């Protein structure tokens, strides 16, 4: 496909479970971003990769959140020991890699922690 | 990056122009104004951006005041598919690539 894809689209986890969310960016896009969107709020930045390098992880809310992009393409956001406050839509975006390039967003993964 | 202020909601009749305002009174000289929108259950989508001149593309027009303290996004002929949350974002030239979203304006286009 031509766009950013994310899987799964929906995830239900019991509190304390670990989850892994996948993002497939647009081919050739250097930059990859993860955002978290709580209900009724705008997306909030979590972390940013340029190729395989994680250049900014200032938005990760706790050390339970971990992201990787080992080969500079697909990225995984992992949340350990999920809590109810982690319930949100997790959005992935990619861009060509310059600050003013358009970011293309995926449809998001809706995580519900029970 | 400068803070932006947008009305929480607006309504527009189908076929009419939708004018969405944004205040960014603390904007500095190297900061651009960006607009994204988010249709329900989708990721945000880029619309347009500008520095100080008015800009137009196939989706919308962006009018920035001369003092750059506010701007207006114009959808010239709104359709039902334009119903979405519209985010006005200020970004520094050469700064961080991340986007800082506020709460945006929920635009409802009515038939």
PDB file of N, CA and C in Angstrom, chain A residues 9 31 33 35 37 41-43 45 48 50 56 58 91 95 97-103 105-107, chain B residues 32 34 36 38 41-46 49 87 91-103:
ATOM      1  N   UNK A   9      -5.318  -2.904  14.541  1.00  0.00           N
ATOM      2  CA  UNK A   9      -6.113  -1.682  14.598  1.00  0.00           C
ATOM      3  C   UNK A   9      -6.750  -1.513  15.967  1.00  0.00           C
ATOM      4  N   UNK A  31      12.052   9.598   8.501  1.00  0.00           N
ATOM      5  CA  UNK A  31      11.595   9.919   9.847  1.00  0.00           C
ATOM      6  C   UNK A  31      10.334   9.146  10.188  1.00  0.00           C
ATOM      7  N   UNK A  33       7.489   8.741  13.567  1.00  0.00           N
ATOM      8  CA  UNK A  33       7.021   9.332  14.819  1.00  0.00           C
ATOM      9  C   UNK A  33       5.934   8.456  15.435  1.00  0.00           C
ATOM     10  N   UNK A  35       2.780   8.968  18.266  1.00  0.00           N
ATOM     11  CA  UNK A  35       1.974   9.903  19.048  1.00  0.00           C
ATOM     12  C   UNK A  35       0.933   9.097  19.824  1.00  0.00           C
ATOM     13  N   UNK A  37      -2.927   9.537  21.543  1.00  0.00           N
ATOM     14  CA  UNK A  37      -4.093  10.409  21.536  1.00  0.00           C
ATOM     15  C   UNK A  37      -5.154   9.879  22.492  1.00  0.00           C
ATOM     16  N   UNK A  41      -8.778  14.519  22.974  1.00  0.00           N
ATOM     17  CA  UNK A  41      -7.579  15.363  22.995  1.00  0.00           C
ATOM     18  C   UNK A  41      -6.859  15.292  21.655  1.00  0.00           C
ATOM     19  N   UNK A  42      -5.966  16.253  21.431  1.00  0.00           N
ATOM     20  CA  UNK A  42      -5.109  16.179  20.263  1.00  0.00           C
ATOM     21  C   UNK A  42      -3.996  15.166  20.489  1.00  0.00           C
ATOM     22  N   UNK A  43      -3.381  14.693  19.421  1.00  0.00           N
ATOM     23  CA  UNK A  43      -2.267  13.752  19.581  1.00  0.00           C
ATOM     24  C   UNK A  43      -1.111  14.377  20.349  1.00  0.00           C
ATOM     25  N   UNK A  45       3.050  13.893  21.226  1.00  0.00           N
ATOM     26  CA  UNK A  45       4.281  13.274  20.762  1.00  0.00           C
ATOM     27  C   UNK A  45       4.836  12.309  21.794  1.00  0.00           C
ATOM     28  N   UNK A  48      10.599   9.775  18.333  1.00  0.00           N
ATOM     29  CA  UNK A  48      10.930  10.078  16.947  1.00  0.00           C
ATOM     30  C   UNK A  48      12.217   9.348  16.555  1.00  0.00           C
ATOM     31  N   UNK A  50      15.034   8.797  13.290  1.00  0.00           N
ATOM     32  CA  UNK A  50      15.570   9.125  11.964  1.00  0.00           C
ATOM     33  C   UNK A  50      16.350   7.894  11.544  1.00  0.00           C
ATOM     34  N   UNK A  56      14.705  11.325  19.666  1.00  0.00           N
ATOM     35  CA  UNK A  56      13.951  12.050  20.695  1.00  0.00           C
ATOM     36  C   UNK A  56      12.949  11.083  21.309  1.00  0.00           C
ATOM     37  N   UNK A  58      11.557  12.064  24.390  1.00  0.00           N
ATOM     38  CA  UNK A  58      11.153  12.902  25.513  1.00  0.00           C
ATOM     39  C   UNK A  58       9.683  12.765  25.872  1.00  0.00           C
ATOM     40  N   UNK A  91      -0.821   6.597  17.377  1.00  0.00           N
ATOM     41  CA  UNK A  91      -0.660   6.976  15.977  1.00  0.00           C
ATOM     42  C   UNK A  91       0.796   6.938  15.573  1.00  0.00           C
ATOM     43  N   UNK A  95       7.770  10.636   7.538  1.00  0.00           N
ATOM     44  CA  UNK A  95       8.017  11.752   6.626  1.00  0.00           C
ATOM     45  C   UNK A  95       9.362  11.540   5.938  1.00  0.00           C
ATOM     46  N   UNK A  97      11.916  13.376   6.051  1.00  0.00           N
ATOM     47  CA  UNK A  97      13.046  13.565   6.941  1.00  0.00           C
ATOM     48  C   UNK A  97      13.558  14.968   7.112  1.00  0.00           C
ATOM     49  N   UNK A  98      12.914  15.926   6.519  1.00  0.00           N
ATOM     50  CA  UNK A  98      13.284  17.303   6.799  1.00  0.00           C
ATOM     51  C   UNK A  98      12.192  17.934   7.652  1.00  0.00           C
ATOM     52  N   UNK A  99      12.556  18.968   8.410  1.00  0.00           N
ATOM     53  CA  UNK A  99      11.650  19.488   9.422  1.00  0.00           C
ATOM     54  C   UNK A  99      10.336  19.963   8.828  1.00  0.00           C
ATOM     55  N   UNK A 100      10.359  20.418   7.583  1.00  0.00           N
ATOM     56  CA  UNK A 100       9.129  20.986   7.029  1.00  0.00           C
ATOM     57  C   UNK A 100       8.378  20.019   6.127  1.00  0.00           C
ATOM     58  N   UNK A 101       8.842  18.771   6.100  1.00  0.00           N
ATOM     59  CA  UNK A 101       8.127  17.801   5.276  1.00  0.00           C
ATOM     60  C   UNK A 101       6.823  17.394   5.926  1.00  0.00           C
ATOM     61  N   UNK A 102       5.828  17.141   5.092  1.00  0.00           N
ATOM     62  CA  UNK A 102       4.528  16.677   5.546  1.00  0.00           C
ATOM     63  C   UNK A 102       4.681  15.345   6.268  1.00  0.00           C
ATOM     64  N   UNK A 103       3.976  15.210   7.388  1.00  0.00           N
ATOM     65  CA  UNK A 103       3.927  13.928   8.078  1.00  0.00           C
ATOM     66  C   UNK A 103       2.674  13.188   7.625  1.00  0.00           C
ATOM     67  N   UNK A 105       0.183  10.164   8.395  1.00  0.00           N
ATOM     68  CA  UNK A 105      -0.232   9.388   9.556  1.00  0.00           C
ATOM     69  C   UNK A 105      -0.914   8.090   9.151  1.00  0.00           C
ATOM     70  N   UNK A 106      -0.713   7.076   9.981  1.00  0.00           N
ATOM     71  CA  UNK A 106      -1.476   5.858   9.858  1.00  0.00           C
ATOM     72  C   UNK A 106      -2.824   6.006  10.537  1.00  0.00           C
ATOM     73  N   UNK A 107      -3.659   4.959  10.478  1.00  0.00           N
ATOM     74  CA  UNK A 107      -5.003   5.029  11.058  1.00  0.00           C
ATOM     75  C   UNK A 107      -5.019   4.898  12.574  1.00  0.00           C
TER      76      UNK A 107
ATOM     77  N   UNK B  32       6.578  28.960  11.418  1.00  0.00           N
ATOM     78  CA  UNK B  32       5.582  28.740  10.387  1.00  0.00           C
ATOM     79  C   UNK B  32       4.252  28.343  11.026  1.00  0.00           C
ATOM     80  N   UNK B  34       1.109  25.862  10.498  1.00  0.00           N
ATOM     81  CA  UNK B  34       0.685  24.637   9.835  1.00  0.00           C
ATOM     82  C   UNK B  34      -0.756  24.321  10.211  1.00  0.00           C
ATOM     83  N   UNK B  36      -3.371  20.935  10.117  1.00  0.00           N
ATOM     84  CA  UNK B  36      -3.692  19.533   9.881  1.00  0.00           C
ATOM     85  C   UNK B  36      -5.162  19.345  10.243  1.00  0.00           C
ATOM     86  N   UNK B  38      -8.180  16.095  11.245  1.00  0.00           N
ATOM     87  CA  UNK B  38      -8.357  14.704  11.610  1.00  0.00           C
ATOM     88  C   UNK B  38      -9.830  14.354  11.503  1.00  0.00           C
ATOM     89  N   UNK B  41     -11.880   8.754  13.424  1.00  0.00           N
ATOM     90  CA  UNK B  41     -11.301   7.408  13.310  1.00  0.00           C
ATOM     91  C   UNK B  41     -10.171   7.309  12.287  1.00  0.00           C
ATOM     92  N   UNK B  42      -9.623   8.437  11.900  1.00  0.00           N
ATOM     93  CA  UNK B  42      -8.466   8.430  11.005  1.00  0.00           C
ATOM     94  C   UNK B  42      -7.307   9.181  11.657  1.00  0.00           C
ATOM     95  N   UNK B  43      -6.109   9.024  11.086  1.00  0.00           N
ATOM     96  CA  UNK B  43      -4.981   9.822  11.539  1.00  0.00           C
ATOM     97  C   UNK B  43      -5.058  11.225  10.972  1.00  0.00           C
ATOM     98  N   UNK B  44      -4.344  12.179  11.583  1.00  0.00           N
ATOM     99  CA  UNK B  44      -4.329  13.539  11.044  1.00  0.00           C
ATOM    100  C   UNK B  44      -3.793  13.587   9.611  1.00  0.00           C
ATOM    101  N   UNK B  45      -4.225  14.618   8.898  1.00  0.00           N
ATOM    102  CA  UNK B  45      -3.849  14.807   7.493  1.00  0.00           C
ATOM    103  C   UNK B  45      -3.374  16.236   7.301  1.00  0.00           C
ATOM    104  N   UNK B  46      -2.237  16.389   6.663  1.00  0.00           N
ATOM    105  CA  UNK B  46      -1.704  17.724   6.375  1.00  0.00           C
ATOM    106  C   UNK B  46      -2.627  18.472   5.424  1.00  0.00           C
ATOM    107  N   UNK B  49       0.579  24.981   4.860  1.00  0.00           N
ATOM    108  CA  UNK B  49       1.379  25.739   5.807  1.00  0.00           C
ATOM    109  C   UNK B  49       1.881  27.022   5.152  1.00  0.00           C
ATOM    110  N   UNK B  87      -6.507  21.340  13.305  1.00  0.00           N
ATOM    111  CA  UNK B  87      -5.453  21.742  14.227  1.00  0.00           C
ATOM    112  C   UNK B  87      -4.555  22.798  13.586  1.00  0.00           C
ATOM    113  N   UNK B  91       5.375  26.018  14.119  1.00  0.00           N
ATOM    114  CA  UNK B  91       6.627  25.269  14.146  1.00  0.00           C
ATOM    115  C   UNK B  91       7.796  26.158  13.774  1.00  0.00           C
ATOM    116  N   UNK B  92       8.914  25.937  14.454  1.00  0.00           N
ATOM    117  CA  UNK B  92      10.110  26.736  14.194  1.00  0.00           C
ATOM    118  C   UNK B  92      10.866  26.194  12.985  1.00  0.00           C
ATOM    119  N   UNK B  93      11.338  27.098  12.137  1.00  0.00           N
ATOM    120  CA  UNK B  93      12.156  26.707  10.987  1.00  0.00           C
ATOM    121  C   UNK B  93      13.409  25.989  11.476  1.00  0.00           C
ATOM    122  N   UNK B  94      13.621  24.791  10.961  1.00  0.00           N
ATOM    123  CA  UNK B  94      14.792  24.034  11.352  1.00  0.00           C
ATOM    124  C   UNK B  94      14.721  23.432  12.733  1.00  0.00           C
ATOM    125  N   UNK B  95      13.575  23.549  13.356  1.00  0.00           N
ATOM    126  CA  UNK B  95      13.420  23.018  14.700  1.00  0.00           C
ATOM    127  C   UNK B  95      13.059  21.542  14.697  1.00  0.00           C
ATOM    128  N   UNK B  96      12.522  21.109  15.797  1.00  0.00           N
ATOM    129  CA  UNK B  96      12.154  19.704  15.929  1.00  0.00           C
ATOM    130  C   UNK B  96      11.110  19.329  14.885  1.00  0.00           C
ATOM    131  N   UNK B  97      11.233  18.100  14.402  1.00  0.00           N
ATOM    132  CA  UNK B  97      10.251  17.628  13.421  1.00  0.00           C
ATOM    133  C   UNK B  97       8.913  17.284  14.049  1.00  0.00           C
ATOM    134  N   UNK B  98       8.881  17.117  15.372  1.00  0.00           N
ATOM    135  CA  UNK B  98       7.630  16.670  15.983  1.00  0.00           C
ATOM    136  C   UNK B  98       6.558  17.747  15.869  1.00  0.00           C
ATOM    137  N   UNK B  99       5.316  17.310  15.819  1.00  0.00           N
ATOM    138  CA  UNK B  99       4.173  18.216  15.789  1.00  0.00           C
ATOM    139  C   UNK B  99       3.608  18.339  17.200  1.00  0.00           C
ATOM    140  N   UNK B 100       3.282  19.556  17.597  1.00  0.00           N
ATOM    141  CA  UNK B 100       2.666  19.796  18.898  1.00  0.00           C
ATOM    142  C   UNK B 100       1.217  20.221  18.650  1.00  0.00           C
ATOM    143  N   UNK B 101       0.302  19.320  18.906  1.00  0.00           N
ATOM    144  CA  UNK B 101      -1.115  19.567  18.661  1.00  0.00           C
ATOM    145  C   UNK B 101      -1.766  20.172  19.890  1.00  0.00           C
ATOM    146  N   UNK B 102      -2.719  21.075  19.669  1.00  0.00           N
ATOM    147  CA  UNK B 102      -3.612  21.510  20.728  1.00  0.00           C
ATOM    148  C   UNK B 102      -4.879  20.678  20.660  1.00  0.00           C
ATOM    149  N   UNK B 103      -5.991  21.289  21.086  1.00  0.00           N
ATOM    150  CA  UNK B 103      -7.259  20.568  21.030  1.00  0.00           C
ATOM    151  C   UNK B 103      -7.980  20.777  19.714  1.00  0.00           C
TER     152      UNK B 103
END
